[in-house]
PDB file of C-alpha atoms in Angstrom:
ATOM      1  CA  UNK A  24      -4.924  26.759 319.916  1.00 69.00           C
ATOM      2  CA  UNK A  25      -6.673  23.405 319.514  1.00 77.00           C
ATOM      3  CA  UNK A  26      -5.410  20.469 321.537  1.00 86.00           C
ATOM      4  CA  UNK A  27      -4.157  17.425 319.659  1.00 95.00           C
ATOM      5  CA  UNK A  28      -3.982  14.737 322.372  1.00 97.00           C
ATOM      6  CA  UNK A  29      -6.927  12.406 322.894  1.00 98.00           C
ATOM      7  CA  UNK A  30      -7.685   9.455 325.157  1.00 98.00           C
ATOM      8  CA  UNK A  31     -10.351   7.051 323.890  1.00 98.00           C
ATOM      9  CA  UNK A  32     -11.953   4.996 326.675  1.00 98.00           C
ATOM     10  CA  UNK A  33     -13.807   1.812 325.744  1.00 98.00           C
ATOM     11  CA  UNK A  34     -15.616  -0.339 328.336  1.00 97.00           C
ATOM     12  CA  UNK A  35     -15.806  -3.947 327.243  1.00 96.00           C
ATOM     13  CA  UNK A  36     -17.055  -7.368 328.260  1.00 95.00           C
ATOM     14  CA  UNK A  37     -16.514 -10.347 325.955  1.00 95.00           C
ATOM     15  CA  UNK A  38     -15.718  -8.123 322.966  1.00 96.00           C
ATOM     16  CA  UNK A  39     -12.526  -9.800 321.683  1.00 97.00           C
ATOM     17  CA  UNK A  40     -13.889 -10.156 318.143  1.00 96.00           C
ATOM     18  CA  UNK A  41     -14.455  -6.410 317.833  1.00 96.00           C
ATOM     19  CA  UNK A  42     -11.226  -5.057 319.314  1.00 98.00           C
ATOM     20  CA  UNK A  43      -8.941  -5.389 316.269  1.00 98.00           C
ATOM     21  CA  UNK A  44     -11.308  -3.688 313.785  1.00 98.00           C
ATOM     22  CA  UNK A  45     -12.108  -1.029 316.384  1.00 98.00           C
ATOM     23  CA  UNK A  46      -8.418  -0.316 316.974  1.00 98.00           C
ATOM     24  CA  UNK A  47      -7.284  -0.296 313.343  1.00 98.00           C
ATOM     25  CA  UNK A  48     -10.183   1.859 312.167  1.00 98.00           C
ATOM     26  CA  UNK A  49      -9.800   4.251 315.096  1.00 98.00           C
ATOM     27  CA  UNK A  50      -6.098   4.868 314.591  1.00 98.00           C
ATOM     28  CA  UNK A  51      -6.485   5.224 310.837  1.00 98.00           C
ATOM     29  CA  UNK A  52      -9.010   8.016 311.504  1.00 98.00           C
ATOM     30  CA  UNK A  53      -7.078   9.762 314.285  1.00 98.00           C
ATOM     31  CA  UNK A  54      -3.758   9.592 312.457  1.00 98.00           C
ATOM     32  CA  UNK A  55      -5.376  11.193 309.416  1.00 98.00           C
ATOM     33  CA  UNK A  56      -6.630  13.944 311.750  1.00 97.00           C
ATOM     34  CA  UNK A  57      -3.129  14.274 313.287  1.00 97.00           C
ATOM     35  CA  UNK A  58      -4.341  13.393 316.774  1.00 98.00           C
ATOM     36  CA  UNK A  59      -1.975  11.839 319.312  1.00 98.00           C
ATOM     37  CA  UNK A  60      -4.285   9.103 320.577  1.00 98.00           C
ATOM     38  CA  UNK A  61      -4.317   6.411 323.226  1.00 98.00           C
ATOM     39  CA  UNK A  62      -6.920   3.644 323.260  1.00 98.00           C
ATOM     40  CA  UNK A  63      -7.746   2.433 326.763  1.00 98.00           C
ATOM     41  CA  UNK A  64      -9.929  -0.646 327.220  1.00 98.00           C
ATOM     42  CA  UNK A  65     -11.562  -1.314 330.589  1.00 98.00           C
ATOM     43  CA  UNK A  66     -12.481  -4.994 330.593  1.00 98.00           C
ATOM     44  CA  UNK A  67     -14.708  -6.563 333.237  1.00 96.00           C
ATOM     45  CA  UNK A  68     -13.205 -10.005 333.774  1.00 97.00           C
ATOM     46  CA  UNK A  69     -15.087 -12.764 331.961  1.00 95.00           C
ATOM     47  CA  UNK A  70     -12.616 -15.665 332.034  1.00 96.00           C
ATOM     48  CA  UNK A  71     -11.885 -16.818 328.484  1.00 97.00           C
ATOM     49  CA  UNK A  72     -13.413 -13.650 327.033  1.00 96.00           C
ATOM     50  CA  UNK A  73     -10.902 -11.508 328.893  1.00 97.00           C
ATOM     51  CA  UNK A  74      -7.974 -13.763 328.032  1.00 97.00           C
ATOM     52  CA  UNK A  75      -8.933 -13.618 324.334  1.00 98.00           C
ATOM     53  CA  UNK A  76      -9.164  -9.815 324.515  1.00 98.00           C
ATOM     54  CA  UNK A  77      -5.744  -9.577 326.157  1.00 98.00           C
ATOM     55  CA  UNK A  78      -4.213 -11.647 323.347  1.00 98.00           C
ATOM     56  CA  UNK A  79      -5.705  -9.315 320.742  1.00 98.00           C
ATOM     57  CA  UNK A  80      -4.364  -6.281 322.628  1.00 98.00           C
ATOM     58  CA  UNK A  81      -0.873  -7.785 322.895  1.00 98.00           C
ATOM     59  CA  UNK A  82      -0.830  -8.477 319.151  1.00 98.00           C
ATOM     60  CA  UNK A  83      -1.916  -4.910 318.381  1.00 98.00           C
ATOM     61  CA  UNK A  84       0.739  -3.494 320.713  1.00 98.00           C
ATOM     62  CA  UNK A  85       3.357  -5.392 318.697  1.00 98.00           C
ATOM     63  CA  UNK A  86       2.046  -3.574 315.625  1.00 97.00           C
ATOM     64  CA  UNK A  87       2.790  -0.253 317.403  1.00 97.00           C
ATOM     65  CA  UNK A  88      -0.771   0.692 318.254  1.00 98.00           C
ATOM     66  CA  UNK A  89      -1.029   2.740 321.449  1.00 98.00           C
ATOM     67  CA  UNK A  90      -3.603   0.442 323.044  1.00 98.00           C
ATOM     68  CA  UNK A  91      -3.799  -0.548 326.718  1.00 98.00           C
ATOM     69  CA  UNK A  92      -6.120  -2.706 328.775  1.00 98.00           C
ATOM     70  CA  UNK A  93      -7.252  -2.525 332.384  1.00 98.00           C
ATOM     71  CA  UNK A  94      -8.778  -5.789 333.594  1.00 98.00           C
ATOM     72  CA  UNK A  95     -11.223  -5.362 336.449  1.00 97.00           C
ATOM     73  CA  UNK A  96     -11.879  -8.396 338.628  1.00 96.00           C
ATOM     74  CA  UNK A  97     -15.418  -9.009 339.982  1.00 92.00           C
ATOM     75  CA  UNK A  98     -14.462  -7.972 343.516  1.00 93.00           C
ATOM     76  CA  UNK A  99     -13.219  -4.637 342.134  1.00 93.00           C
ATOM     77  CA  UNK A 100     -16.541  -3.731 340.542  1.00 89.00           C
ATOM     78  CA  UNK A 101     -18.517  -4.362 337.375  1.00 89.00           C
ATOM     79  CA  UNK A 102     -20.830  -2.588 334.958  1.00 90.00           C
ATOM     80  CA  UNK A 103     -20.444  -0.218 332.043  1.00 91.00           C
ATOM     81  CA  UNK A 104     -20.822   3.105 333.849  1.00 92.00           C
ATOM     82  CA  UNK A 105     -18.281   2.398 336.574  1.00 94.00           C
ATOM     83  CA  UNK A 106     -15.907   0.986 333.937  1.00 96.00           C
ATOM     84  CA  UNK A 107     -16.167   4.261 332.015  1.00 97.00           C
ATOM     85  CA  UNK A 108     -15.404   6.310 335.135  1.00 96.00           C
ATOM     86  CA  UNK A 109     -12.388   4.130 335.898  1.00 97.00           C
ATOM     87  CA  UNK A 110     -11.134   4.616 332.347  1.00 98.00           C
ATOM     88  CA  UNK A 111     -11.595   8.384 332.545  1.00 97.00           C
ATOM     89  CA  UNK A 112      -9.664   8.430 335.819  1.00 97.00           C
ATOM     90  CA  UNK A 113      -6.783   6.431 334.313  1.00 98.00           C
ATOM     91  CA  UNK A 114      -6.713   8.210 330.934  1.00 98.00           C
ATOM     92  CA  UNK A 115      -3.432   9.842 329.999  1.00 97.00           C
ATOM     93  CA  UNK A 116      -4.758  12.945 328.262  1.00 98.00           C
ATOM     94  CA  UNK A 117      -7.007  15.840 329.336  1.00 97.00           C
ATOM     95  CA  UNK A 118      -9.533  15.383 326.530  1.00 98.00           C
ATOM     96  CA  UNK A 119     -11.307  12.041 326.736  1.00 98.00           C
ATOM     97  CA  UNK A 120     -13.757  10.324 324.426  1.00 98.00           C
ATOM     98  CA  UNK A 121     -15.969   7.369 325.331  1.00 98.00           C
ATOM     99  CA  UNK A 122     -17.338   4.864 322.846  1.00 97.00           C
ATOM    100  CA  UNK A 123     -18.689   1.321 322.759  1.00 95.00           C
ATOM    101  CA  UNK A 124     -16.566  -1.669 321.798  1.00 96.00           C
ATOM    102  CA  UNK A 125     -19.180  -3.244 319.528  1.00 93.00           C
ATOM    103  CA  UNK A 126     -18.679  -0.919 316.522  1.00 93.00           C
ATOM    104  CA  UNK A 127     -22.161   0.566 316.817  1.00 91.00           C
ATOM    105  CA  UNK A 128     -20.205   3.801 317.181  1.00 94.00           C
ATOM    106  CA  UNK A 129     -18.181   4.284 314.011  1.00 95.00           C
ATOM    107  CA  UNK A 130     -14.473   4.844 314.787  1.00 97.00           C
ATOM    108  CA  UNK A 131     -14.265   7.120 311.742  1.00 97.00           C
ATOM    109  CA  UNK A 132     -16.509   9.612 313.578  1.00 97.00           C
ATOM    110  CA  UNK A 133     -14.085  10.048 316.505  1.00 98.00           C
ATOM    111  CA  UNK A 134     -12.141  13.078 315.159  1.00 98.00           C
ATOM    112  CA  UNK A 135     -15.304  15.059 314.378  1.00 97.00           C
ATOM    113  CA  UNK A 136     -16.857  14.179 317.746  1.00 98.00           C
ATOM    114  CA  UNK A 137     -13.712  15.165 319.651  1.00 98.00           C
ATOM    115  CA  UNK A 138     -13.135  18.389 317.684  1.00 98.00           C
ATOM    116  CA  UNK A 139     -15.525  20.689 319.630  1.00 97.00           C
ATOM    117  CA  UNK A 140     -13.829  19.822 322.922  1.00 98.00           C
ATOM    118  CA  UNK A 141     -10.309  19.828 321.497  1.00 97.00           C
ATOM    119  CA  UNK A 142     -10.762  23.308 320.011  1.00 96.00           C
ATOM    120  CA  UNK A 143     -12.480  24.760 323.081  1.00 95.00           C
ATOM    121  CA  UNK A 144     -15.884  25.251 321.462  1.00 96.00           C
ATOM    122  CA  UNK A 145     -17.564  22.846 323.917  1.00 97.00           C
ATOM    123  CA  UNK A 146     -17.002  21.317 327.321  1.00 96.00           C
ATOM    124  CA  UNK A 147     -18.968  18.225 326.309  1.00 97.00           C
ATOM    125  CA  UNK A 148     -19.800  16.815 322.872  1.00 98.00           C
ATOM    126  CA  UNK A 149     -22.290  14.080 322.068  1.00 96.00           C
ATOM    127  CA  UNK A 150     -22.599  11.810 319.055  1.00 95.00           C
ATOM    128  CA  UNK A 151     -26.275  12.196 318.190  1.00 93.00           C
ATOM    129  CA  UNK A 152     -28.678  10.211 316.050  1.00 86.00           C
ATOM    130  CA  UNK A 153     -31.289  12.924 316.399  1.00 81.00           C
ATOM    131  CA  UNK A 154     -29.694  16.019 314.841  1.00 82.00           C
ATOM    132  CA  UNK A 155     -29.559  16.789 311.125  1.00 81.00           C
ATOM    133  CA  UNK A 156     -27.239  14.297 309.454  1.00 84.00           C
ATOM    134  CA  UNK A 157     -27.565  11.715 312.243  1.00 80.00           C
ATOM    135  CA  UNK A 158     -29.353   8.408 311.751  1.00 77.00           C
ATOM    136  CA  UNK A 159     -29.852   4.841 312.946  1.00 77.00           C
ATOM    137  CA  UNK A 160     -29.304   1.817 310.719  1.00 70.00           C
ATOM    138  CA  UNK A 161     -30.456  -1.795 311.139  1.00 68.00           C
ATOM    139  CA  UNK A 162     -32.496  -1.243 314.315  1.00 64.00           C
ATOM    140  CA  UNK A 163     -35.706  -3.259 314.883  1.00 68.00           C
ATOM    141  CA  UNK A 164     -38.921  -1.328 315.598  1.00 66.00           C
ATOM    142  CA  UNK A 165     -39.032  -2.503 319.243  1.00 69.00           C
ATOM    143  CA  UNK A 166     -35.638  -1.011 319.999  1.00 71.00           C
ATOM    144  CA  UNK A 167     -36.558   2.260 318.290  1.00 73.00           C
ATOM    145  CA  UNK A 168     -39.679   2.539 320.449  1.00 74.00           C
ATOM    146  CA  UNK A 169     -37.744   1.848 323.674  1.00 73.00           C
ATOM    147  CA  UNK A 170     -35.123   4.435 322.730  1.00 73.00           C
ATOM    148  CA  UNK A 171     -37.781   7.039 321.924  1.00 77.00           C
ATOM    149  CA  UNK A 172     -39.492   6.493 325.268  1.00 73.00           C
ATOM    150  CA  UNK A 173     -36.241   6.607 327.239  1.00 71.00           C
ATOM    151  CA  UNK A 174     -35.229   9.852 325.505  1.00 70.00           C
ATOM    152  CA  UNK A 175     -38.605  11.458 326.234  1.00 77.00           C
ATOM    153  CA  UNK A 176     -38.292  10.625 329.934  1.00 73.00           C
ATOM    154  CA  UNK A 177     -34.907  12.371 330.125  1.00 70.00           C
ATOM    155  CA  UNK A 178     -35.982  15.493 328.223  1.00 74.00           C
ATOM    156  CA  UNK A 179     -36.607  17.714 331.299  1.00 70.00           C
ATOM    157  CA  UNK A 180     -33.053  17.041 332.517  1.00 76.00           C
ATOM    158  CA  UNK A 181     -31.122  18.277 329.476  1.00 80.00           C
ATOM    159  CA  UNK A 182     -31.487  19.996 326.128  1.00 81.00           C
ATOM    160  CA  UNK A 183     -29.395  17.260 324.475  1.00 87.00           C
ATOM    161  CA  UNK A 184     -31.525  15.587 321.791  1.00 86.00           C
ATOM    162  CA  UNK A 185     -29.843  12.185 322.233  1.00 87.00           C
ATOM    163  CA  UNK A 186     -29.222  11.814 325.999  1.00 84.00           C
ATOM    164  CA  UNK A 187     -29.073   8.020 325.571  1.00 82.00           C
ATOM    165  CA  UNK A 188     -25.832   8.296 323.604  1.00 89.00           C
ATOM    166  CA  UNK A 189     -22.801   6.470 324.937  1.00 92.00           C
ATOM    167  CA  UNK A 190     -20.581   8.166 322.337  1.00 96.00           C
ATOM    168  CA  UNK A 191     -19.313  11.398 323.877  1.00 97.00           C
ATOM    169  CA  UNK A 192     -16.272  13.523 324.646  1.00 98.00           C
ATOM    170  CA  UNK A 193     -15.363  15.778 327.568  1.00 98.00           C
ATOM    171  CA  UNK A 194     -12.417  17.506 329.198  1.00 97.00           C
ATOM    172  CA  UNK A 195     -10.869  16.526 332.504  1.00 97.00           C
ATOM    173  CA  UNK A 196     -11.825  19.948 333.837  1.00 96.00           C
ATOM    174  CA  UNK A 197     -15.487  19.170 333.097  1.00 97.00           C
ATOM    175  CA  UNK A 198     -15.198  15.732 334.710  1.00 97.00           C
ATOM    176  CA  UNK A 199     -13.761  17.244 337.884  1.00 96.00           C
ATOM    177  CA  UNK A 200     -16.961  19.245 338.410  1.00 95.00           C
ATOM    178  CA  UNK A 201     -18.805  16.008 339.021  1.00 94.00           C
ATOM    179  CA  UNK A 202     -16.334  14.643 341.556  1.00 90.00           C
ATOM    180  CA  UNK A 203     -18.126  13.131 344.527  1.00 88.00           C
ATOM    181  CA  UNK A 204     -21.531  13.459 342.817  1.00 90.00           C
ATOM    182  CA  UNK A 205     -21.439  10.809 340.106  1.00 92.00           C
ATOM    183  CA  UNK A 206     -23.591   7.697 340.462  1.00 85.00           C
ATOM    184  CA  UNK A 207     -22.349   5.024 338.018  1.00 82.00           C
ATOM    185  CA  UNK A 208     -25.609   3.109 337.680  1.00 74.00           C
ATOM    186  CA  UNK A 209     -26.680   1.220 334.581  1.00 65.00           C
ATOM    187  CA  UNK A 210     -25.571   2.136 331.063  1.00 69.00           C
ATOM    188  CA  UNK A 211     -26.367   5.847 330.617  1.00 83.00           C
ATOM    189  CA  UNK A 212     -23.182   7.383 332.007  1.00 91.00           C
ATOM    190  CA  UNK A 213     -23.262  10.127 329.355  1.00 92.00           C
ATOM    191  CA  UNK A 214     -26.541  11.465 330.737  1.00 90.00           C
ATOM    192  CA  UNK A 215     -25.157  11.219 334.275  1.00 91.00           C
ATOM    193  CA  UNK A 216     -22.101  13.268 333.326  1.00 95.00           C
ATOM    194  CA  UNK A 217     -24.061  15.967 331.476  1.00 93.00           C
ATOM    195  CA  UNK A 218     -26.370  16.470 334.466  1.00 90.00           C
ATOM    196  CA  UNK A 219     -23.961  16.040 337.399  1.00 92.00           C
ATOM    197  CA  UNK A 220     -21.129  18.032 335.804  1.00 94.00           C
ATOM    198  CA  UNK A 221     -23.615  20.804 334.947  1.00 92.00           C
ATOM    199  CA  UNK A 222     -22.531  20.963 331.321  1.00 93.00           C
ATOM    200  CA  UNK A 223     -23.677  24.135 329.565  1.00 90.00           C
ATOM    201  CA  UNK A 224     -21.576  24.285 326.403  1.00 94.00           C
ATOM    202  CA  UNK A 225     -22.673  21.042 324.756  1.00 95.00           C
ATOM    203  CA  UNK A 226     -22.289  20.368 321.037  1.00 96.00           C
ATOM    204  CA  UNK A 227     -24.138  17.525 319.312  1.00 95.00           C
ATOM    205  CA  UNK A 228     -22.351  15.941 316.371  1.00 96.00           C
ATOM    206  CA  UNK A 229     -24.352  13.859 313.863  1.00 94.00           C
ATOM    207  CA  UNK A 230     -23.441  10.173 313.775  1.00 94.00           C
ATOM    208  CA  UNK A 231     -24.713   6.978 312.188  1.00 88.00           C
ATOM    209  CA  UNK A 232     -25.583   4.426 314.858  1.00 80.00           C
ATOM    210  CA  UNK A 233     -25.383   0.840 313.637  1.00 70.00           C
ATOM    211  CA  UNK A 234     -26.223  -2.581 314.997  1.00 63.00           C
ATOM    212  CA  UNK A 235     -23.298  -4.438 316.581  1.00 56.00           C
ATOM    213  CA  UNK A 236     -20.990  -6.343 314.212  1.00 57.00           C
ATOM    214  CA  UNK A 237     -20.056  -9.288 316.471  1.00 58.00           C
ATOM    215  CA  UNK A 238     -20.970 -10.690 319.869  1.00 52.00           C
ATOM    216  CA  UNK A 239     -24.187 -10.352 321.829  1.00 57.00           C
ATOM    217  CA  UNK A 240     -26.007  -7.247 323.037  1.00 54.00           C
ATOM    218  CA  UNK A 241     -25.689  -6.433 326.758  1.00 53.00           C
ATOM    219  CA  UNK A 242     -29.025  -4.574 326.788  1.00 57.00           C
ATOM    220  CA  UNK A 243     -31.520  -6.483 328.941  1.00 62.00           C
ATOM    221  CA  UNK A 244     -34.795  -5.856 330.765  1.00 63.00           C
ATOM    222  CA  UNK A 245     -32.726  -5.387 333.924  1.00 67.00           C
ATOM    223  CA  UNK A 246     -30.870  -2.506 332.274  1.00 67.00           C
ATOM    224  CA  UNK A 247     -34.174  -0.858 331.369  1.00 66.00           C
ATOM    225  CA  UNK A 248     -35.263  -1.040 335.010  1.00 72.00           C
ATOM    226  CA  UNK A 249     -31.914   0.364 336.154  1.00 74.00           C
ATOM    227  CA  UNK A 250     -32.405   3.255 333.743  1.00 69.00           C
ATOM    228  CA  UNK A 251     -35.703   4.173 335.399  1.00 67.00           C
ATOM    229  CA  UNK A 252     -34.068   4.025 338.839  1.00 69.00           C
ATOM    230  CA  UNK A 253     -31.190   6.126 337.513  1.00 61.00           C
ATOM    231  CA  UNK A 254     -33.618   8.738 336.197  1.00 59.00           C
ATOM    232  CA  UNK A 255     -35.294   8.906 339.604  1.00 69.00           C
ATOM    233  CA  UNK A 256     -31.924   9.687 341.216  1.00 71.00           C
ATOM    234  CA  UNK A 257     -31.251  12.439 338.670  1.00 66.00           C
ATOM    235  CA  UNK A 258     -34.670  14.028 339.217  1.00 73.00           C
ATOM    236  CA  UNK A 259     -34.629  13.767 342.981  1.00 66.00           C
TER     237      UNK A 259
END
């Protein structure tokens, strides 16, 4: 019998403008799919950005949305990958989905992405731009080239066609296989989990990947360098 409880973990940093549309669109989709859902934000403290995000969360809670926020202070850690792992650890349910806060991952795609794990077909599912039906919209040529190169470098590690994806779902049982092995470096925590948790039953679900709707991109040259270092750790 398929499970119907889902935790959605969203790492964020200065994303206050995106939280309300993310939340309302997400719960509209999951309620239509009859999924009992919690939305868990893991916010790396950014001063005013965090305070603005907390206000948005409090307002949404008053509207009966099951949304929570964990605020992580600088001395407690920082970075997307470690924020995701903290969210997975704190998640209420045994099936957990990770997505970005910037609406590049469409909230309407959450039920279809979670379905293979909820129904037991997969231990890990990935929202992919590279399978039939998947696509990218509004991306400049430079970013497409960087993504293509990064994907090619990861190809020997996994059969997943979109290992760069940060839109994925897994079970707690799968996560436990990586305990003590995970290295939360950089932004590609999905690739880290697939490799370290030795995921075999992986389903790729077609998604449309869009440019962010508000705020500034966190992708920098430093993150590209961290990705190369991360790959080296996975290979050796």
